[in-house]
């Protein structure tokens, strides 16, 4: 790999010290102090407008602080050239911002190219990253963004953010625009990527389920102030005040999961998720991209056969779906959701199919729910 200016090979600690930011009369971030430990995934959680994005962007200096200090490994971010600082910090946002006229490869290797990497180095790195985000490289290297689904574009955004091998990744609601099933798919994939990469990650979300699923610790913000930062279980057991208690309490109702059936909690099966077993993979790919989904249920004469995922179809385009579907567990709509979630967790499935005579819904597992049983 060509030499490039690396500010940090590893994050030991990020210290946010008494940081504030005002926009006129609006106090976006109000005297926030917070330490991030190297290697953790810290969630910034809170309602829209509470200052999450502003706080995140002060770390890579897309926003400058009015007051206070941010130190990475003991060094003030203001001591770095901001452009070089941003090259050293991966950044993923919801709107992705891929360049429409560039191919996937060109989009991912933009910074490496500026840094003078050779063609061979760039090819190798892009291939590695595409595999990491579950996209077969041969199929995707030369595509343009408009030929990709929203979920695939989001994966490219993640690959691009990791291209310089930065030990710090800032992610601002990266899965926020995706539908619930795709969101779960990407969360699951992201958990695996995270485990492999061992980066320090600061991840913004307003979704408590996502926060509890992905975060090592969760920092809860309200009206620009940090209310509490703690591990998930501490937040549940020792909420700092009523505001936190309310946030986590909305989930406590699931303690009585035994009284809920699967039908109460499933997502009803929409038509767009249904595919027929004699359809080809190629036609399924086209439909999925059009519908912005990456998951489907395969039927044969109204009978459930199995499920398909978009990224697995590319290698088998000529085949019929009956030859390539895979199995996920099925549950009866009247079964207890507690038992189903427990079963899914044990078997490491995040998705289940809900059956009456035909499939009628999709059940998404949730770590939080199963922990609260
Ligand atoms: P969040 O990401 O939690 O939704 P933001 O950090 O985007 O919140 O915004 C916090 C507050 O600061 C909001 O009231 C928002 O309207 C305001 N704000 C953010 N950016 C700007 C800006 N560039 N100019 C004016 N006000 C802003
Ligand atoms: Mg925001």
Short mmCIF file of C-alpha atoms and ligand atoms in Angstrom, two decimals:
data_model
loop_
_atom_site.label_atom_id
_atom_site.label_comp_id
_atom_site.label_asym_id
_atom_site.label_seq_id
_atom_site.Cartn_x
_atom_site.Cartn_y
_atom_site.Cartn_z
CA UNK A 1 0.00 0.00 0.00
CA UNK A 2 1.32 3.42 -0.88
CA UNK A 3 2.40 5.50 2.06
CA UNK A 4 -0.13 8.05 3.17
CA UNK A 5 -0.15 10.35 6.13
CA UNK A 6 -1.55 8.33 9.01
CA UNK A 7 -2.33 10.25 12.15
CA UNK A 8 -3.27 7.22 14.21
CA UNK A 9 -2.85 3.51 13.72
CA UNK A 10 -4.98 2.71 16.69
CA UNK A 11 -7.41 4.65 18.87
CA UNK A 12 -6.62 4.50 22.57
CA UNK A 13 -9.09 7.10 23.68
CA UNK A 14 -11.21 9.96 22.44
CA UNK A 15 -11.96 12.64 25.01
CA UNK A 16 -14.81 15.05 24.46
CA UNK A 17 -14.37 17.79 27.02
CA UNK A 18 -17.09 20.27 27.80
CA UNK A 19 -17.93 20.83 24.16
CA UNK A 20 -20.60 23.29 22.99
CA UNK A 21 -21.99 24.53 19.69
CA UNK A 22 -24.57 27.25 19.11
CA UNK A 23 -26.42 28.19 15.95
CA UNK A 24 -27.70 31.66 16.76
CA UNK A 25 -30.17 31.17 19.56
CA UNK A 26 -30.18 27.38 19.17
CA UNK A 27 -27.83 25.53 21.49
CA UNK A 28 -27.19 22.42 19.38
CA UNK A 29 -24.64 20.89 21.77
CA UNK A 30 -24.46 22.05 25.35
CA UNK A 31 -21.33 21.34 27.43
CA UNK A 32 -21.02 17.68 26.58
CA UNK A 33 -18.22 15.65 28.16
CA UNK A 34 -17.72 12.06 27.11
CA UNK A 35 -14.84 9.60 26.82
CA UNK A 36 -14.82 6.99 24.09
CA UNK A 37 -12.72 3.93 24.77
CA UNK A 38 -10.53 2.56 21.94
CA UNK A 39 -12.18 -0.42 20.25
CA UNK A 40 -15.71 0.17 21.48
CA UNK A 41 -18.83 0.91 19.51
CA UNK A 42 -20.42 3.88 21.20
CA UNK A 43 -23.96 4.86 20.26
CA UNK A 44 -25.20 8.45 20.32
CA UNK A 45 -28.93 8.06 20.89
CA UNK A 46 -31.66 10.65 21.18
CA UNK A 47 -34.64 12.24 19.46
CA UNK A 48 -34.29 14.20 16.25
CA UNK A 49 -32.72 17.63 16.79
CA UNK A 50 -30.99 16.73 20.08
CA UNK A 51 -27.51 17.40 18.67
CA UNK A 52 -26.22 13.95 17.67
CA UNK A 53 -25.05 14.91 14.19
CA UNK A 54 -23.48 18.14 15.40
CA UNK A 55 -21.54 16.31 18.11
CA UNK A 56 -20.37 13.64 15.66
CA UNK A 57 -19.26 16.18 13.08
CA UNK A 58 -17.21 18.07 15.63
CA UNK A 59 -14.97 15.00 15.92
CA UNK A 60 -13.89 15.16 12.26
CA UNK A 61 -14.23 18.95 12.24
CA UNK A 62 -16.97 19.21 9.67
CA UNK A 63 -18.37 21.40 12.44
CA UNK A 64 -16.03 23.48 14.60
CA UNK A 65 -16.64 23.66 18.34
CA UNK A 66 -17.51 27.01 19.93
CA UNK A 67 -16.20 25.90 23.24
CA UNK A 68 -14.44 22.92 24.80
CA UNK A 69 -11.97 20.47 23.35
CA UNK A 70 -11.88 17.11 21.57
CA UNK A 71 -8.75 14.98 21.95
CA UNK A 72 -7.88 11.87 19.96
CA UNK A 73 -5.14 9.87 21.67
CA UNK A 74 -4.40 12.98 23.73
CA UNK A 75 -4.07 15.30 20.72
CA UNK A 76 -6.48 18.16 20.13
CA UNK A 77 -8.29 17.69 16.81
CA UNK A 78 -7.66 21.38 16.16
CA UNK A 79 -3.94 20.65 15.96
CA UNK A 80 -4.49 18.59 12.78
CA UNK A 81 -5.05 19.87 9.28
CA UNK A 82 -8.83 19.32 8.93
CA UNK A 83 -8.63 17.80 5.45
CA UNK A 84 -5.98 15.31 6.52
CA UNK A 85 -7.91 14.63 9.72
CA UNK A 86 -10.97 13.68 7.69
CA UNK A 87 -8.91 11.38 5.49
CA UNK A 88 -7.92 9.57 8.66
CA UNK A 89 -11.46 9.13 9.90
CA UNK A 90 -14.07 7.01 8.11
CA UNK A 91 -17.46 8.71 7.80
CA UNK A 92 -20.73 7.08 6.75
CA UNK A 93 -23.99 8.96 6.35
CA UNK A 94 -27.55 8.12 5.39
CA UNK A 95 -27.50 9.99 2.10
CA UNK A 96 -24.34 8.05 1.13
CA UNK A 97 -23.25 10.61 -1.42
CA UNK A 98 -21.84 8.34 -4.11
CA UNK A 99 -20.78 10.14 -7.26
CA UNK A 100 -23.36 9.16 -9.91
CA UNK A 101 -21.01 9.20 -12.90
CA UNK A 102 -18.34 7.10 -11.27
CA UNK A 103 -18.35 3.32 -11.04
CA UNK A 104 -18.38 1.51 -7.72
CA UNK A 105 -14.65 0.99 -8.01
CA UNK A 106 -13.99 4.66 -8.76
CA UNK A 107 -16.23 5.76 -5.92
CA UNK A 108 -14.47 3.54 -3.38
CA UNK A 109 -10.95 4.31 -4.55
CA UNK A 110 -11.30 8.07 -4.87
CA UNK A 111 -9.10 8.95 -1.92
CA UNK A 112 -6.52 6.19 -2.57
CA UNK A 113 -6.19 7.54 -6.13
CA UNK A 114 -5.49 11.03 -4.80
CA UNK A 115 -2.99 9.45 -2.45
CA UNK A 116 -1.16 7.95 -5.42
CA UNK A 117 -1.90 4.26 -4.95
CA UNK A 118 -1.16 2.07 -7.97
CA UNK A 119 -3.95 0.53 -10.05
CA UNK A 120 -3.07 -2.89 -8.68
CA UNK A 121 -3.22 -1.75 -5.06
CA UNK A 122 -6.56 -0.08 -5.62
CA UNK A 123 -8.03 -3.13 -7.36
CA UNK A 124 -6.98 -5.39 -4.57
CA UNK A 125 -8.33 -3.14 -1.83
CA UNK A 126 -11.67 -2.55 -3.56
CA UNK A 127 -12.15 -6.29 -4.05
CA UNK A 128 -11.39 -6.96 -0.40
CA UNK A 129 -13.88 -4.34 0.71
CA UNK A 130 -16.64 -5.47 -1.61
CA UNK A 131 -16.32 -8.97 -0.22
CA UNK A 132 -16.42 -7.58 3.29
CA UNK A 133 -19.75 -5.87 2.61
CA UNK A 134 -21.21 -8.99 0.96
CA UNK A 135 -21.14 -7.83 -2.65
CA UNK A 136 -19.49 -10.16 -5.23
CA UNK A 137 -16.70 -7.95 -6.67
CA UNK A 138 -16.84 -9.17 -10.30
CA UNK A 139 -20.49 -8.19 -10.43
CA UNK A 140 -20.15 -4.78 -8.85
CA UNK A 141 -16.78 -3.21 -9.62
CA UNK A 142 -17.94 -1.50 -12.79
CA UNK A 143 -21.51 -0.63 -11.94
CA UNK A 144 -22.80 2.89 -11.54
CA UNK A 145 -24.74 3.89 -8.41
CA UNK A 146 -28.06 4.04 -10.28
CA UNK A 147 -27.73 0.32 -11.04
CA UNK A 148 -27.68 -0.46 -7.31
CA UNK A 149 -30.44 -0.78 -4.75
CA UNK A 150 -30.48 1.51 -1.71
CA UNK A 151 -29.06 -1.25 0.48
CA UNK A 152 -26.24 -1.93 -1.97
CA UNK A 153 -25.41 1.77 -2.15
CA UNK A 154 -25.27 1.86 1.63
CA UNK A 155 -22.80 -1.04 1.58
CA UNK A 156 -20.64 0.86 -0.93
CA UNK A 157 -20.75 3.85 1.40
CA UNK A 158 -19.42 1.67 4.20
CA UNK A 159 -16.71 0.20 1.94
CA UNK A 160 -15.65 3.70 0.91
CA UNK A 161 -15.42 4.82 4.52
CA UNK A 162 -13.08 1.93 5.29
CA UNK A 163 -10.82 2.23 2.28
CA UNK A 164 -8.02 4.06 4.08
CA UNK A 165 -8.09 1.52 6.87
CA UNK A 166 -8.88 4.17 9.43
CA UNK A 167 -9.10 2.91 13.00
CA UNK A 168 -11.98 5.33 13.67
CA UNK A 169 -15.34 5.22 11.97
CA UNK A 170 -18.12 7.79 12.42
CA UNK A 171 -21.55 6.61 11.30
CA UNK A 172 -24.58 8.90 11.18
CA UNK A 173 -27.86 6.95 10.95
CA UNK A 174 -26.41 4.82 8.14
CA UNK A 175 -29.39 2.45 7.98
CA UNK A 176 -32.00 5.09 8.76
CA UNK A 177 -33.56 5.22 5.30
CA UNK A 178 -33.94 1.47 4.81
CA UNK A 179 -37.09 -0.59 5.34
CA UNK A 180 -37.20 -2.69 8.54
CA UNK A 181 -36.20 -6.02 7.03
CA UNK A 182 -33.32 -4.63 5.02
CA UNK A 183 -32.27 -2.66 8.05
CA UNK A 184 -32.02 -5.84 10.10
CA UNK A 185 -30.09 -7.54 7.28
CA UNK A 186 -27.56 -4.73 7.21
CA UNK A 187 -27.33 -4.58 11.00
CA UNK A 188 -26.58 -8.30 11.07
CA UNK A 189 -23.91 -7.95 8.40
CA UNK A 190 -22.50 -4.92 10.14
CA UNK A 191 -22.14 -6.82 13.43
CA UNK A 192 -19.96 -9.35 11.59
CA UNK A 193 -17.90 -6.67 9.86
CA UNK A 194 -17.42 -4.93 13.18
CA UNK A 195 -16.18 -8.08 14.85
CA UNK A 196 -13.70 -8.72 12.06
CA UNK A 197 -12.35 -5.19 11.91
CA UNK A 198 -12.06 -4.21 15.57
CA UNK A 199 -12.41 -0.49 14.91
CA UNK A 200 -13.48 2.25 17.23
CA UNK A 201 -16.92 3.28 16.04
CA UNK A 202 -19.19 6.16 17.01
CA UNK A 203 -22.65 5.45 15.69
CA UNK A 204 -25.60 7.85 15.68
CA UNK A 205 -29.17 6.59 15.77
CA UNK A 206 -32.58 7.64 17.08
CA UNK A 207 -33.70 4.01 17.12
CA UNK A 208 -33.39 2.40 20.54
CA UNK A 209 -33.63 -1.14 19.17
CA UNK A 210 -30.72 -0.46 16.84
CA UNK A 211 -28.79 1.21 19.67
CA UNK A 212 -29.19 -1.74 21.99
CA UNK A 213 -28.45 -4.23 19.26
CA UNK A 214 -25.21 -2.71 18.01
CA UNK A 215 -23.77 -0.65 20.85
CA UNK A 216 -21.25 -1.59 23.50
CA UNK A 217 -22.28 1.57 25.34
CA UNK A 218 -25.07 4.01 24.67
CA UNK A 219 -24.87 7.78 25.26
CA UNK A 220 -28.30 9.38 25.50
CA UNK A 221 -28.66 13.02 24.50
CA UNK A 222 -31.50 15.44 25.00
CA UNK A 223 -31.70 19.05 23.84
CA UNK A 224 -27.95 19.22 23.34
CA UNK A 225 -27.03 17.72 26.70
CA UNK A 226 -25.64 14.33 27.55
CA UNK A 227 -28.01 12.73 30.03
CA UNK A 228 -26.38 9.35 30.61
CA UNK A 229 -23.76 7.11 29.09
CA UNK A 230 -23.72 3.49 30.14
CA UNK A 231 -23.78 -0.11 29.06
CA UNK A 232 -27.18 -1.30 27.94
CA UNK A 233 -28.00 -3.26 31.06
CA UNK A 234 -27.10 -0.37 33.32
CA UNK A 235 -29.51 1.87 31.43
CA UNK A 236 -32.26 -0.64 32.00
CA UNK A 237 -31.50 -1.22 35.66
CA UNK A 238 -30.30 2.24 36.69
CA UNK A 239 -31.76 4.92 34.43
CA UNK A 240 -30.36 8.30 35.48
CA UNK A 241 -33.75 10.04 35.40
CA UNK A 242 -37.33 9.79 34.16
CA UNK A 243 -36.35 10.74 30.62
CA UNK A 244 -34.04 7.72 30.34
CA UNK A 245 -36.52 5.51 32.18
CA UNK A 246 -39.16 6.48 29.64
CA UNK A 247 -36.91 5.71 26.71
CA UNK A 248 -35.99 2.26 27.96
CA UNK A 249 -39.41 1.65 29.47
CA UNK A 250 -41.15 1.61 26.13
CA UNK A 251 -39.39 -1.71 25.73
CA UNK A 252 -40.19 -3.09 29.13
CA UNK A 253 -43.70 -3.92 28.06
CA UNK A 254 -42.12 -6.77 26.18
CA UNK A 255 -41.40 -8.43 29.50
CA UNK A 256 -44.84 -9.87 29.09
CA UNK A 257 -43.98 -11.44 25.80
CA UNK A 258 -45.57 -14.68 26.88
CA UNK A 259 -48.94 -13.05 26.46
CA UNK A 260 -48.21 -12.00 22.89
CA UNK A 261 -48.59 -14.23 19.89
CA UNK A 262 -46.36 -14.06 16.87
CA UNK A 263 -49.22 -12.55 14.93
CA UNK A 264 -49.22 -9.57 17.31
CA UNK A 265 -45.58 -8.75 16.62
CA UNK A 266 -44.82 -9.88 13.06
CA UNK A 267 -44.56 -7.72 9.96
CA UNK A 268 -47.41 -8.63 7.62
CA UNK A 269 -46.08 -10.20 4.45
CA UNK A 270 -46.24 -7.69 1.61
CA UNK A 271 -46.64 -8.91 -1.97
CA UNK A 272 -43.28 -7.52 -3.00
CA UNK A 273 -41.50 -10.14 -0.89
CA UNK A 274 -43.13 -13.07 -2.71
CA UNK A 275 -41.35 -14.89 -5.56
CA UNK A 276 -42.32 -18.02 -7.47
CA UNK A 277 -40.05 -21.06 -7.54
CA UNK A 278 -39.81 -21.24 -11.35
CA UNK A 279 -38.77 -17.60 -11.68
CA UNK A 280 -35.09 -17.12 -12.62
CA UNK A 281 -32.59 -15.49 -10.29
CA UNK A 282 -32.05 -12.83 -12.92
CA UNK A 283 -35.67 -11.77 -12.90
CA UNK A 284 -35.73 -11.84 -9.08
CA UNK A 285 -32.68 -9.53 -9.04
CA UNK A 286 -34.46 -7.04 -11.28
CA UNK A 287 -37.59 -7.06 -9.15
CA UNK A 288 -35.65 -6.71 -5.92
CA UNK A 289 -33.71 -3.71 -7.17
CA UNK A 290 -36.93 -2.11 -8.36
CA UNK A 291 -38.72 -2.78 -5.06
CA UNK A 292 -35.66 -1.81 -2.97
CA UNK A 293 -35.63 -5.10 -1.09
CA UNK A 294 -32.92 -7.70 -0.64
CA UNK A 295 -34.96 -10.54 0.81
CA UNK A 296 -37.70 -12.70 -0.66
CA UNK A 297 -39.91 -15.67 0.08
CA UNK A 298 -40.15 -18.43 -2.51
CA UNK A 299 -43.50 -20.14 -3.09
CA UNK A 300 -44.50 -23.08 -5.24
CA UNK A 301 -48.25 -23.42 -5.75
CA UNK A 302 -48.83 -21.27 -2.68
CA UNK A 303 -46.58 -23.53 -0.61
CA UNK A 304 -43.62 -22.01 1.18
CA UNK A 305 -40.31 -23.40 -0.10
CA UNK A 306 -37.62 -21.13 1.31
CA UNK A 307 -36.05 -17.69 1.16
CA UNK A 308 -33.64 -15.81 -1.08
CA UNK A 309 -31.25 -12.92 -0.51
CA UNK A 310 -30.31 -10.51 -3.26
CA UNK A 311 -26.55 -10.79 -2.97
CA UNK A 312 -26.67 -14.58 -3.21
CA UNK A 313 -28.52 -14.44 -6.53
CA UNK A 314 -25.77 -12.84 -8.59
CA UNK A 315 -23.66 -15.97 -8.83
CA UNK A 316 -26.63 -18.01 -10.11
CA UNK A 317 -28.40 -15.73 -12.52
CA UNK A 318 -29.52 -18.41 -15.00
CA UNK A 319 -30.86 -20.71 -12.31
CA UNK A 320 -34.42 -20.93 -11.15
CA UNK A 321 -35.24 -19.96 -7.63
CA UNK A 322 -36.28 -23.52 -6.78
CA UNK A 323 -32.62 -24.48 -7.19
CA UNK A 324 -31.17 -21.84 -4.93
CA UNK A 325 -33.46 -20.93 -2.08
CA UNK A 326 -32.33 -21.54 1.47
CA UNK A 327 -34.25 -22.43 4.59
CA UNK A 328 -35.14 -20.15 7.44
CA UNK A 329 -37.32 -21.31 10.32
CA UNK A 330 -41.10 -21.10 10.14
CA UNK A 331 -43.43 -20.44 13.04
CA UNK A 332 -47.12 -20.78 13.57
CA UNK A 333 -48.92 -17.45 13.83
CA UNK A 334 -50.57 -18.46 17.10
CA UNK A 335 -47.34 -19.55 18.83
CA UNK A 336 -45.90 -17.48 21.66
CA UNK A 337 -43.48 -14.89 20.39
CA UNK A 338 -41.23 -15.54 23.40
CA UNK A 339 -40.63 -19.11 22.31
CA UNK A 340 -40.04 -18.13 18.69
CA UNK A 341 -37.54 -15.41 19.60
CA UNK A 342 -35.73 -17.77 21.89
CA UNK A 343 -35.50 -20.35 19.12
CA UNK A 344 -34.27 -17.78 16.59
CA UNK A 345 -31.63 -16.53 18.98
CA UNK A 346 -30.37 -20.02 19.75
CA UNK A 347 -30.06 -20.80 16.06
CA UNK A 348 -28.64 -17.43 15.14
CA UNK A 349 -31.47 -16.55 12.79
CA UNK A 350 -32.67 -13.00 12.63
CA UNK A 351 -35.57 -13.70 10.38
CA UNK A 352 -38.42 -16.20 10.59
CA UNK A 353 -41.45 -16.88 8.41
CA UNK A 354 -44.89 -16.83 10.00
CA UNK A 355 -47.28 -19.45 8.68
CA UNK A 356 -50.97 -20.04 8.62
CA UNK A 357 -51.97 -22.11 5.57
CA UNK A 358 -49.59 -19.93 3.59
CA UNK A 359 -46.86 -17.57 4.77
CA UNK A 360 -48.55 -14.48 6.21
CA UNK A 361 -45.77 -12.57 7.90
CA UNK A 362 -42.14 -12.07 8.76
CA UNK A 363 -40.77 -12.21 12.27
CA UNK A 364 -37.61 -10.30 13.06
CA UNK A 365 -35.62 -11.40 16.06
CA UNK A 366 -34.51 -8.84 18.53
CA UNK A 367 -31.74 -9.22 21.01
CA UNK A 368 -33.31 -6.81 23.45
CA UNK A 369 -36.62 -8.58 23.43
CA UNK A 370 -35.11 -11.95 24.07
CA UNK A 371 -32.96 -10.58 26.85
CA UNK A 372 -35.96 -9.13 28.61
CA UNK A 373 -37.98 -12.33 28.64
P1 LIG B 1 -29.76 15.46 15.39
O1 LIG B 1 -28.66 14.92 14.55
O2 LIG B 1 -29.79 14.89 16.78
O3 LIG B 1 -31.10 15.34 14.74
P2 LIG B 1 -28.52 18.04 14.88
O4 LIG B 1 -27.18 17.95 15.47
O5 LIG B 1 -28.62 17.89 13.41
O6 LIG B 1 -29.51 17.03 15.62
O7 LIG B 1 -29.18 19.43 15.25
C1 LIG B 1 -29.22 19.95 16.58
C2 LIG B 1 -29.90 21.32 16.56
O8 LIG B 1 -29.08 22.25 15.89
C3 LIG B 1 -31.23 21.35 15.85
O9 LIG B 1 -32.06 22.24 16.52
C4 LIG B 1 -30.87 21.87 14.48
O10 LIG B 1 -31.97 22.52 13.88
C5 LIG B 1 -29.74 22.81 14.78
N1 LIG B 1 -28.77 22.89 13.67
C6 LIG B 1 -27.98 21.89 13.23
N2 LIG B 1 -27.19 22.29 12.22
C7 LIG B 1 -27.49 23.60 11.99
C8 LIG B 1 -27.02 24.58 11.09
N3 LIG B 1 -26.05 24.33 10.20
N4 LIG B 1 -27.57 25.83 11.16
C9 LIG B 1 -28.53 26.10 12.05
N5 LIG B 1 -29.02 25.23 12.95
C10 LIG B 1 -28.52 23.98 12.93
MG1 LIG B 2 -28.78 13.91 12.71
#
